[in-house]
XYZ file of C-alpha atoms in Angstrom:
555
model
C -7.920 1.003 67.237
C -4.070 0.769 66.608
C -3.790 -0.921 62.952
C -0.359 -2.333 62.243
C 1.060 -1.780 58.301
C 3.703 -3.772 56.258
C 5.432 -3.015 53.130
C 6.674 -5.653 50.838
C 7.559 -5.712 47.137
C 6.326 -2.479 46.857
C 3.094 -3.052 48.532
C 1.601 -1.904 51.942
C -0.423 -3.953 53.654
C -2.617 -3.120 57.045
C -3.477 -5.528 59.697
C -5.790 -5.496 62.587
C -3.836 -6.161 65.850
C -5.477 -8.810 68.302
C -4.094 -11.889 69.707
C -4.953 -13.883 66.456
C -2.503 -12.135 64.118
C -0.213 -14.572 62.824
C 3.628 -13.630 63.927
C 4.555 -15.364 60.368
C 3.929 -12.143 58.579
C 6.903 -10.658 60.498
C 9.496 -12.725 59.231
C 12.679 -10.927 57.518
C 10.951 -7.591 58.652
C 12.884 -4.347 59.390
C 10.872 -2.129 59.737
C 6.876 -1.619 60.914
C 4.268 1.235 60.688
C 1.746 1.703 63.589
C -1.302 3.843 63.116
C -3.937 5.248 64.714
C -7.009 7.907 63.693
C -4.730 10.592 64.201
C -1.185 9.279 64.588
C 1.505 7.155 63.046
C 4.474 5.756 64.501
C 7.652 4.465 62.276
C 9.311 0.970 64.318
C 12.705 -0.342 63.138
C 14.360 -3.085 64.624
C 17.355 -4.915 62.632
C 19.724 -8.066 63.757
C 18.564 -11.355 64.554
C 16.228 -10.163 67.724
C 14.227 -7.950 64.932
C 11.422 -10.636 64.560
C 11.314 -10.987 68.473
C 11.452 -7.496 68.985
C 7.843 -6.802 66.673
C 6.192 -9.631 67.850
C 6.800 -8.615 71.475
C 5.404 -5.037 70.922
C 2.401 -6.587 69.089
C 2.044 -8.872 71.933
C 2.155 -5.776 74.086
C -0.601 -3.687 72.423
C -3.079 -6.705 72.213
C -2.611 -7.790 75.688
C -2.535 -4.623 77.460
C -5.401 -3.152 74.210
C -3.206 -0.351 73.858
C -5.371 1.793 71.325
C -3.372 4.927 70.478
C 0.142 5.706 69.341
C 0.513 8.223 73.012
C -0.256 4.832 74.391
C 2.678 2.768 72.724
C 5.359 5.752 73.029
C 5.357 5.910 76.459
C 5.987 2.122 77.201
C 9.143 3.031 74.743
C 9.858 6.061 76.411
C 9.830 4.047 80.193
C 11.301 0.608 78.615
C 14.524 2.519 76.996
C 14.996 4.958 80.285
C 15.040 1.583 82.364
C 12.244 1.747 84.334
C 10.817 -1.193 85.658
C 6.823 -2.305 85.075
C 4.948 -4.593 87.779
C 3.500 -6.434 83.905
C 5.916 -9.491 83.033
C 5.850 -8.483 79.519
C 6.478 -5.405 79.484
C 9.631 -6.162 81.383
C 10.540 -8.464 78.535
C 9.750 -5.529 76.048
C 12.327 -3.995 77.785
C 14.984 -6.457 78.327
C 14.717 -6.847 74.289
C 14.955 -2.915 73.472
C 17.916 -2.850 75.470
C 19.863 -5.441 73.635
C 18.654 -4.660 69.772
C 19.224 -2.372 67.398
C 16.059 -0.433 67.889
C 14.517 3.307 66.893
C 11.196 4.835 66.528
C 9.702 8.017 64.974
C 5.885 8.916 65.518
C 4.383 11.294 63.236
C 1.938 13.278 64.800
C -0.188 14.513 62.166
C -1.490 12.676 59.264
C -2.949 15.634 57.196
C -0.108 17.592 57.557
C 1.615 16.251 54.403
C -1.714 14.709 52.851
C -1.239 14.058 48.907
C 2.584 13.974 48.756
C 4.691 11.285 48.495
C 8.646 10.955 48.848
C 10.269 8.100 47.580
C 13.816 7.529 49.136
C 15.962 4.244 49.570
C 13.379 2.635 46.712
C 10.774 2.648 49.966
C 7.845 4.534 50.948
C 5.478 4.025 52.906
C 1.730 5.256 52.376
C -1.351 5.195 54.788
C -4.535 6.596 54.577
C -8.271 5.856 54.285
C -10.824 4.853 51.997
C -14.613 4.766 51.733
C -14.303 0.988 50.000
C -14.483 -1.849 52.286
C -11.352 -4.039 50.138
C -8.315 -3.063 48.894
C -7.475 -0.366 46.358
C -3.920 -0.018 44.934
C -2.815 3.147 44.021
C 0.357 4.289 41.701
C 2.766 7.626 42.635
C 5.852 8.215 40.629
C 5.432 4.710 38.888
C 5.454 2.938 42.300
C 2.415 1.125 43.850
C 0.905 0.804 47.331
C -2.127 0.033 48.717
C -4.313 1.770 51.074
C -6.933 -0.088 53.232
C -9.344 0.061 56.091
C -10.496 -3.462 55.426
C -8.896 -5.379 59.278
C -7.653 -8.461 56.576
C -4.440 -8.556 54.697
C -5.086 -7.524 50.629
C -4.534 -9.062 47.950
C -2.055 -7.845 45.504
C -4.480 -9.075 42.608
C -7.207 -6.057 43.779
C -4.480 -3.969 42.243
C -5.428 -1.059 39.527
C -3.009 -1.666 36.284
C -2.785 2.403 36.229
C 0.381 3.697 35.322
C -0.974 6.785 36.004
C 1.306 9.397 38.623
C -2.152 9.944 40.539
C -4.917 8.239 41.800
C -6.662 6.111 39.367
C -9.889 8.294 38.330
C -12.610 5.464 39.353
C -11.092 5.756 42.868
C -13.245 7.617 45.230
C -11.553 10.815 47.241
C -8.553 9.310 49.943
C -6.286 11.423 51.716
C -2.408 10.347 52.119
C 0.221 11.018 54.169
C 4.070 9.637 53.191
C 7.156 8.899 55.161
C 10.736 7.248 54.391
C 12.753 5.036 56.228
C 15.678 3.149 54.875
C 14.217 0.629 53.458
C 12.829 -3.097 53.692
C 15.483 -5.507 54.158
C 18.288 -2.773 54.210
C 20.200 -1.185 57.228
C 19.170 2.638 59.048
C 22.230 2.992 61.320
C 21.755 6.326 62.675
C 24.430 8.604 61.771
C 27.056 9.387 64.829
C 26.896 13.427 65.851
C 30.492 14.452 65.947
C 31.774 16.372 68.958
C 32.066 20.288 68.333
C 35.427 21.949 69.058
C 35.119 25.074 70.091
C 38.001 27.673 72.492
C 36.422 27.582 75.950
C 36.688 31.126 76.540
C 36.654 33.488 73.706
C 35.378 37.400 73.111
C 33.711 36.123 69.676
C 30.170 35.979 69.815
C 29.927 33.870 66.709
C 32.844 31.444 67.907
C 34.949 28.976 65.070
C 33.234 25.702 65.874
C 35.080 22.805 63.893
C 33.835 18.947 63.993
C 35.166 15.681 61.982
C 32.889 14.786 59.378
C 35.560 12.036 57.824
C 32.991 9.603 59.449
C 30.071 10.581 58.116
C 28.082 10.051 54.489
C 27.549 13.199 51.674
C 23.868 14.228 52.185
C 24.258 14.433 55.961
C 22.972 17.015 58.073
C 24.755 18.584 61.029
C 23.255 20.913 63.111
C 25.200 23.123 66.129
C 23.056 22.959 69.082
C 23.263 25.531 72.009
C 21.212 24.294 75.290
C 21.753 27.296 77.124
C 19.107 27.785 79.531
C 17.332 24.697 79.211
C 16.471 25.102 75.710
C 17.744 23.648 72.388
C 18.093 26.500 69.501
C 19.909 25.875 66.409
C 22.519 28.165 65.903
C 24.393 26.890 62.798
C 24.188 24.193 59.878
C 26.586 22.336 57.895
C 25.557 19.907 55.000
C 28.460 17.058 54.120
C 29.405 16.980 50.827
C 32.270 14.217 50.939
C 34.709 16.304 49.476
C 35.729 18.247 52.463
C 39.511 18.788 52.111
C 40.117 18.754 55.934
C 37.237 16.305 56.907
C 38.355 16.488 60.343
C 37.936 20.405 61.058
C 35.357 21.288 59.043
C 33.836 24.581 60.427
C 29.923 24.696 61.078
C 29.096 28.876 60.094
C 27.558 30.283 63.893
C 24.788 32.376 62.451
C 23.342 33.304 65.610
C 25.237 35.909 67.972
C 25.988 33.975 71.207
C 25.138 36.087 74.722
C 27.851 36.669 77.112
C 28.231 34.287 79.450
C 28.117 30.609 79.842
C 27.155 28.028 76.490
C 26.931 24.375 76.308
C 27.034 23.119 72.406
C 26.320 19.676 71.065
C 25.632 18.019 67.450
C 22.809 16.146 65.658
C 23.195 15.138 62.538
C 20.361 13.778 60.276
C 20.624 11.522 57.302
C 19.085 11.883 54.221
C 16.351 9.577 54.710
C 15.378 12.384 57.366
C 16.533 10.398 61.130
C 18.342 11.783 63.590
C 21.220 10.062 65.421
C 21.458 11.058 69.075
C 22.863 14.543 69.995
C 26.709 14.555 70.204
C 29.094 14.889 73.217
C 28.586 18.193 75.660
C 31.099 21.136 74.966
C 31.084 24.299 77.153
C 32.642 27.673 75.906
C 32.142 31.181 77.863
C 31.597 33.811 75.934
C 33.491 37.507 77.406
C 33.026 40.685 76.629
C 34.270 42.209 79.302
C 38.048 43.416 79.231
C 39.996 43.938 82.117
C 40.275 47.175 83.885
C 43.581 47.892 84.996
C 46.467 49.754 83.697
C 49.815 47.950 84.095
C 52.778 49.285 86.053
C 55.956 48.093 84.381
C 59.037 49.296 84.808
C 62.493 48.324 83.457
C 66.001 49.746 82.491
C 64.958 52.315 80.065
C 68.838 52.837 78.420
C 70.023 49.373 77.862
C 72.155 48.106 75.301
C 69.752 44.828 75.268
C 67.248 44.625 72.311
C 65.114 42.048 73.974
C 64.962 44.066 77.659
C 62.574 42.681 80.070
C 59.934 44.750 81.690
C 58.908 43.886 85.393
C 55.199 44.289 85.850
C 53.304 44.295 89.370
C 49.870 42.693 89.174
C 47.378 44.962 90.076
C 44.887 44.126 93.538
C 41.990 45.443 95.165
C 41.425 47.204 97.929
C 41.807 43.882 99.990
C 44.599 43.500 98.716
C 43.801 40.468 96.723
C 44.610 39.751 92.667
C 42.308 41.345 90.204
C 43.739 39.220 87.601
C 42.894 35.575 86.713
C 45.093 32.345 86.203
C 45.304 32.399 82.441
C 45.517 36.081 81.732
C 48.532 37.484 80.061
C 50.607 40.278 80.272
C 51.193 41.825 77.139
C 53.747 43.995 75.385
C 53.039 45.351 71.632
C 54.584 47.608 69.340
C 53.195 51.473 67.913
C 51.402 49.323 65.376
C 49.918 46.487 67.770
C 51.976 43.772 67.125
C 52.748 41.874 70.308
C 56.117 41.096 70.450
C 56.391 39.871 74.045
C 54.013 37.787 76.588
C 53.982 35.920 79.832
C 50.364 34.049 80.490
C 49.874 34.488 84.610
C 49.868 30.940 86.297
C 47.834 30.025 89.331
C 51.116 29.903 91.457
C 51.801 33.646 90.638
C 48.401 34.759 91.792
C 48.772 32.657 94.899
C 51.889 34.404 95.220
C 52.322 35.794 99.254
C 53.685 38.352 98.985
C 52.088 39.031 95.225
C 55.607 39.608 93.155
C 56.074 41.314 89.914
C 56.219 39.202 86.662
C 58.978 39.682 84.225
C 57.958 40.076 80.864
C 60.618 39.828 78.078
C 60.512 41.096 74.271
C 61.047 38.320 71.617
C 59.535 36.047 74.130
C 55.892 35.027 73.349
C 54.044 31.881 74.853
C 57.243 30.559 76.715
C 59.076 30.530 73.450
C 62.015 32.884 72.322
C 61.547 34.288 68.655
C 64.794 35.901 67.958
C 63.207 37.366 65.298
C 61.946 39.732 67.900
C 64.350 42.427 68.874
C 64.116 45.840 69.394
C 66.366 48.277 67.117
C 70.235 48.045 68.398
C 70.326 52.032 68.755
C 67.487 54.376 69.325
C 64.288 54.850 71.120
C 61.550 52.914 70.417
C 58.089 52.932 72.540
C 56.372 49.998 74.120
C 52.954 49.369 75.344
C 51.927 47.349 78.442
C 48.684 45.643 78.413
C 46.903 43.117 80.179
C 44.723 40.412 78.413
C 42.244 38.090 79.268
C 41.806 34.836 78.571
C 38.755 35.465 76.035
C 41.299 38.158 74.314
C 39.919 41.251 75.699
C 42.634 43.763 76.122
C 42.458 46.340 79.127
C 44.768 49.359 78.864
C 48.322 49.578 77.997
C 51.057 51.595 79.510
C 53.396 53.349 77.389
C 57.321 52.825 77.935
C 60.392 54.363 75.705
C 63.093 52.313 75.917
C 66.239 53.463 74.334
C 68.989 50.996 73.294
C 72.387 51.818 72.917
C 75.284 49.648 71.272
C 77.373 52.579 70.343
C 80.496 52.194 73.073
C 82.218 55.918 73.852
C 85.364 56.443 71.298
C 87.276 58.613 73.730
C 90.669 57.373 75.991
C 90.619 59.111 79.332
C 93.103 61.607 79.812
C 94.711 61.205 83.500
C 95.725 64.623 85.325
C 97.280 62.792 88.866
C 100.035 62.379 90.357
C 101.489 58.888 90.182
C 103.526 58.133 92.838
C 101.527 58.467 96.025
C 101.175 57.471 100.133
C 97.717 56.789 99.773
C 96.487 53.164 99.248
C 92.676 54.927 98.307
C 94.323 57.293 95.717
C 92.381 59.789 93.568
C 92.552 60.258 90.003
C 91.797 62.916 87.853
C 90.585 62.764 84.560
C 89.198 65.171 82.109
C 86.277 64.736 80.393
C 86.293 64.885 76.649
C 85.489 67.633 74.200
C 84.954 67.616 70.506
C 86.162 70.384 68.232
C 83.741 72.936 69.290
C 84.130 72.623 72.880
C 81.405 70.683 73.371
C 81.178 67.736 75.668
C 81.159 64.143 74.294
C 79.638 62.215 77.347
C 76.493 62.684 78.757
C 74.915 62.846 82.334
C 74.639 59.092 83.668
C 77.703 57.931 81.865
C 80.398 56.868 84.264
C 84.052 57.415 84.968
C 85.130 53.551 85.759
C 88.506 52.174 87.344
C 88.998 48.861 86.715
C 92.106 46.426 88.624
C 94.278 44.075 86.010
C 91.680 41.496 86.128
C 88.775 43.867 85.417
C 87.401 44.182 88.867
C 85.907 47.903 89.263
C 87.673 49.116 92.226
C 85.874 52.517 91.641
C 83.590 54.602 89.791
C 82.156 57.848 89.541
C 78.238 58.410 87.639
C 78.937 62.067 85.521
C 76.095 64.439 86.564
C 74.447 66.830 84.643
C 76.349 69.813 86.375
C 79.316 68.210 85.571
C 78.902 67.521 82.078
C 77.816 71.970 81.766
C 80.902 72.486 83.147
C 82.751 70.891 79.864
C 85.549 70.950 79.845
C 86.188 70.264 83.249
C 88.385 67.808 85.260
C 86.402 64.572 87.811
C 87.885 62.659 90.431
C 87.173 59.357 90.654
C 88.610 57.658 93.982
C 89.505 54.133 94.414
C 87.382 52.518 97.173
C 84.393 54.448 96.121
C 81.564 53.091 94.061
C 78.332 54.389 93.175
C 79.277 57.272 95.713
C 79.690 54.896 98.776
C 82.711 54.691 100.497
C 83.843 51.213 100.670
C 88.010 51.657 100.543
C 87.918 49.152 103.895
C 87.216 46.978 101.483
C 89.132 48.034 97.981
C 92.544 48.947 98.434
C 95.904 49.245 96.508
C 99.092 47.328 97.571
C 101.081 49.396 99.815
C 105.174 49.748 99.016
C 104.068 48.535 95.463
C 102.831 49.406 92.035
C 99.481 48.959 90.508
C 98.246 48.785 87.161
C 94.779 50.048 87.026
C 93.198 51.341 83.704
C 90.253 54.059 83.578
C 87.825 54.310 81.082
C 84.558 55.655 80.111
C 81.115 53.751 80.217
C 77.730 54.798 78.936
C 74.703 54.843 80.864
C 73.426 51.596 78.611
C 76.553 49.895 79.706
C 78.849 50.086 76.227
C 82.298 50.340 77.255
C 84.865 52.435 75.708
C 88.304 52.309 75.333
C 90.904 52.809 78.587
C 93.812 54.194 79.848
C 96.331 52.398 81.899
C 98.269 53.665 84.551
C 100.765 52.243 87.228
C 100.443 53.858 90.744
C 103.386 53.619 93.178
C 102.162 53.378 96.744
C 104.848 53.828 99.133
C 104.083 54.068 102.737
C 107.695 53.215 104.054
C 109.661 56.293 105.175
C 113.917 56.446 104.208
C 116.055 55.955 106.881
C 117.267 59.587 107.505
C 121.670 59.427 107.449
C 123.036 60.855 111.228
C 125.079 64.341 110.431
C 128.490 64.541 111.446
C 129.686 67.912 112.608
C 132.548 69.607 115.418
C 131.394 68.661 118.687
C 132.784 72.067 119.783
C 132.636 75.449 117.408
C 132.971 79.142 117.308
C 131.525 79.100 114.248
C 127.708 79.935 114.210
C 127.123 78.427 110.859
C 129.044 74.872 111.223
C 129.679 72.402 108.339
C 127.356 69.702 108.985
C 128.069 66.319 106.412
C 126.024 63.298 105.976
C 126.064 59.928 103.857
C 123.287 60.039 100.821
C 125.076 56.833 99.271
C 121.782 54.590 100.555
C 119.043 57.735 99.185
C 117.211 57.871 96.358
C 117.389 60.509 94.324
């Protein structure tokens, strides 16, 4: 038999449930208790529809004789997941549920917390049995409730004036069981469950899980809720306090070590009255492990007078031929002490990349963003390491580069051993290369030997080898027309019958240029017109005088 129980001023009342129970007692009524032998079920209901909503479900159990609590739950269960029923009124059960303000707890055991009572919200409710056929009140913690088996309502009058914070001693043996709601008259909004925020792919195993509580009440219970596999497991707790300094990322503590691979996380938070609002927005995070395997090929200019030099990097493949790397990786480059002080995160354009091209990475630019705070040092050698990194953060391994920078320019002026004045519109020049005091030369192998035209246009060059510099102090021709040891003097080409300025000067192999020498070349391709020689048509002499005019020579 299902007995229904009501609580006012203090006092609970039980009813039987049949179709002669007077609705009047459910006037101004938030909140019912449903029992059974073995089972009691909390009801609240609050709004204008609450009186419509109890009588309903009492109509319910005495129509249909419902006579247990499993009975009752499962007409909830159906009515709020919208299934229909064949019986008219259960349909109109439903249609109510779905347009009140309506919850339910059912307490499956009453011995469980037999003797105790909890007094919260200035309400508590207390059921149990007793061997007298009328009512018997009762006082806990200087608040009184009855307890009956009797199918009538009791009367308040039957009540023990005992003061007393346990049962009155002429009261035979009763067993109790207590439970809290709200309160009579007052409201139980459930409490909203905040969404987690959590990375979606991290290495951490215990990730940084952040909600807002700025919506919810001091005394409120949040717990982090991973449903991997199925299965809801509690893997972190957070009390409010209401004096959370940054209410709206308030970390819940992950006490439970998270499994690589796939998570789903949601919220519930409880109240202090001990209900649960429904379980928060879905979040998904992927927990790797697993760095990447691949050593990076960079390569890049390693004597530069640039102190943010950009390394090119190919992205590594199988042995298809297709990208081992993801959309969302990046391609790192750190310091000797791990800082990274250059990045470039791979897009899904450069992995779809036919043919797959090499990314350029630049120091002092991290996350699309230059930091010139990020250099390298403006002269000497400092070494690099090339990494890639996954999206979670795991870092594969790094090639190491040095990369030397150079901003110190050569301090020597060529010194030109040549000849001038010359035929030859592709003239060579000589210059010696520079000593210091000891002998010993000043340039080094890969520095160059540059000639330049009066608007700076290298018309030829020549790259100092190794040989070359051993053979200090020595003497290099550089030819104009002639670059990086091609030929191209079809193309470069000094003015003939004229003179050129052209200035020569020394350049380092990290491109600092020193100071120059400037020269004028004559080019003169135009022979003189040679003077006709007078002499005696007819002579004895075998040695004749033989004039001619020089007035229109040069000297």
């Amino acid at each position: 038999m299902l007995t229904l129980i009501l609580s006012e001023q203090n006092l609970s009342t039980s009813y039987k449930i049949d179709s002669d129970l007077s609705k009047d007692i459910l006037k101004n009524i938030n909140t019912i208790v449903l029992q059974d032998s073995n089972t009691t079920m909390i009801v609240n209901s609050f709004g204008s529809k609450s009186e419509a909503v109890f009588s309903k479900i009492i109509d319910v159990i005495a129509e249909l004789k419902l006579e247990s609590i499993k009975q009752v739950q499962e007409y909830f269960d159906d009515a709020l997941a919208g299934k229909s029923f064949d019986i008219v009124i259960l349909e109109q059960l439903k249609e109510l549920l779905s347009t009140s303000d309506f919850d339910f707890e059912v307490i499956d055991s009453l011995e469980a917390a037999a003797g105790s009572v909890d007094i919260k919200d200035e309400t508590t409710f207390v059921s149990g049995t007793s061997t007298q056929s009328d009512s018997k009140e009762y006082s806990f913690n200087e608040r009184s409730f009855v307890s009956s088996s009797s199918p009538t309502a009791s009367d308040s009058s039957a009540s023990d004036d005992s003061s007393d914070s346990s049962t009155s001693a002429d009261s035979p043996s009763s067993s109790f069981s207590s439970f809290s709601f709200g309160g009579i008259g007052g409201g139980t909004d459930l409490p909203t469950s905040p969404i987690p925020v959590v990375d979606e792919n991290t290495n951490d195993n215990t990730p940084i899980v952040t909600v807002d509580v700025s919506g919810l009440e001091a005394g409120n219970v949040i717990d982090l809720i991973d449903t991997i596999s199925g299965s809801d497991v509690i893997i972190g707790t957070y009390t409010v306090t209401g004096t959370e300094t940054t209410p709206n990322a308030v970390v819940i503590p992950v006490s439970t070590d998270l499994s690589e691979g796939p998570h789903t996380l949601v919220t519930e938070v409880t109240n202090e009255s001990g209900n649960a609002g429904d379980p928060s927005g879905e979040v998904s995070v992927y927990i790797d492990n697993t760095a990447p395997s691949e050593t990076p090929v960079g390569t890049t200019d390693t004597n530069t007078a640039d102190t943010t030099p950009t390394i090119s990097v190919a992205l590594p493949v199988d042995t298809d031929g297709n990208p081992t790397l993801e959309a969302g990786d990046v391609i790192e480059i750190t310091d000797s002490e791990g800082n990274v002080i250059g990045n470039h995160v791979i897009t899904q354009a450069e992995i779809d990349a036919d043919p797959l091209l090499p990314i350029d990475v630049t120091v002092g630019v991290i996350d699309g963003v230059v930091d010139p705070s990020i250099t390298l040092p403006t002269d000497g050698t400092t070494t690099v390491n090339v990494g890639f990194t996954d999206e979670a953060g795991n870092a594969g391994p790094t090639q190491a580069i040095d990369i030397t920078t150079d901003n110190t320019a050569p301090s020597e002026t060529p010194v030109i051993t040549t000849d001038t004045n010359t035929n030859d519109t592709t003239p060579t020049i000589s210059v010696a290369l520079p000593v210091d005091t000891d002998g010993n030369p000043t340039l080094e192998a890969g520095d160059v030997i540059e000639i330049t035209d009066s608007s700076g246009e290298v018309i030829g060059n020549h790259v100092l080898t190794q040989a070359e510099v051993n053979n200090s102090p020595a003497t290099v021709d550089v030819t104009v027309g002639e670059i990086d040891g091609v030929v191209v003097d079809s193309v470069i080409t000094l003015d003939p019958d004229a003179e050129t300025t052209v200035n020569v000067g020394f350049i380092d192999e990290a491109g600092n240029a020193g100071p120059t020498q400037t020269i004028d070349i004559t080019i003169d391709v135009t022979g003189e017109t040679a003077p006709v020689p007078v002499v005696d048509e007819n002579t004895n002499d075998i040695t004749p005088e033989v004039t001619v005019d020089v007035s229109g020579l040069e000297a």
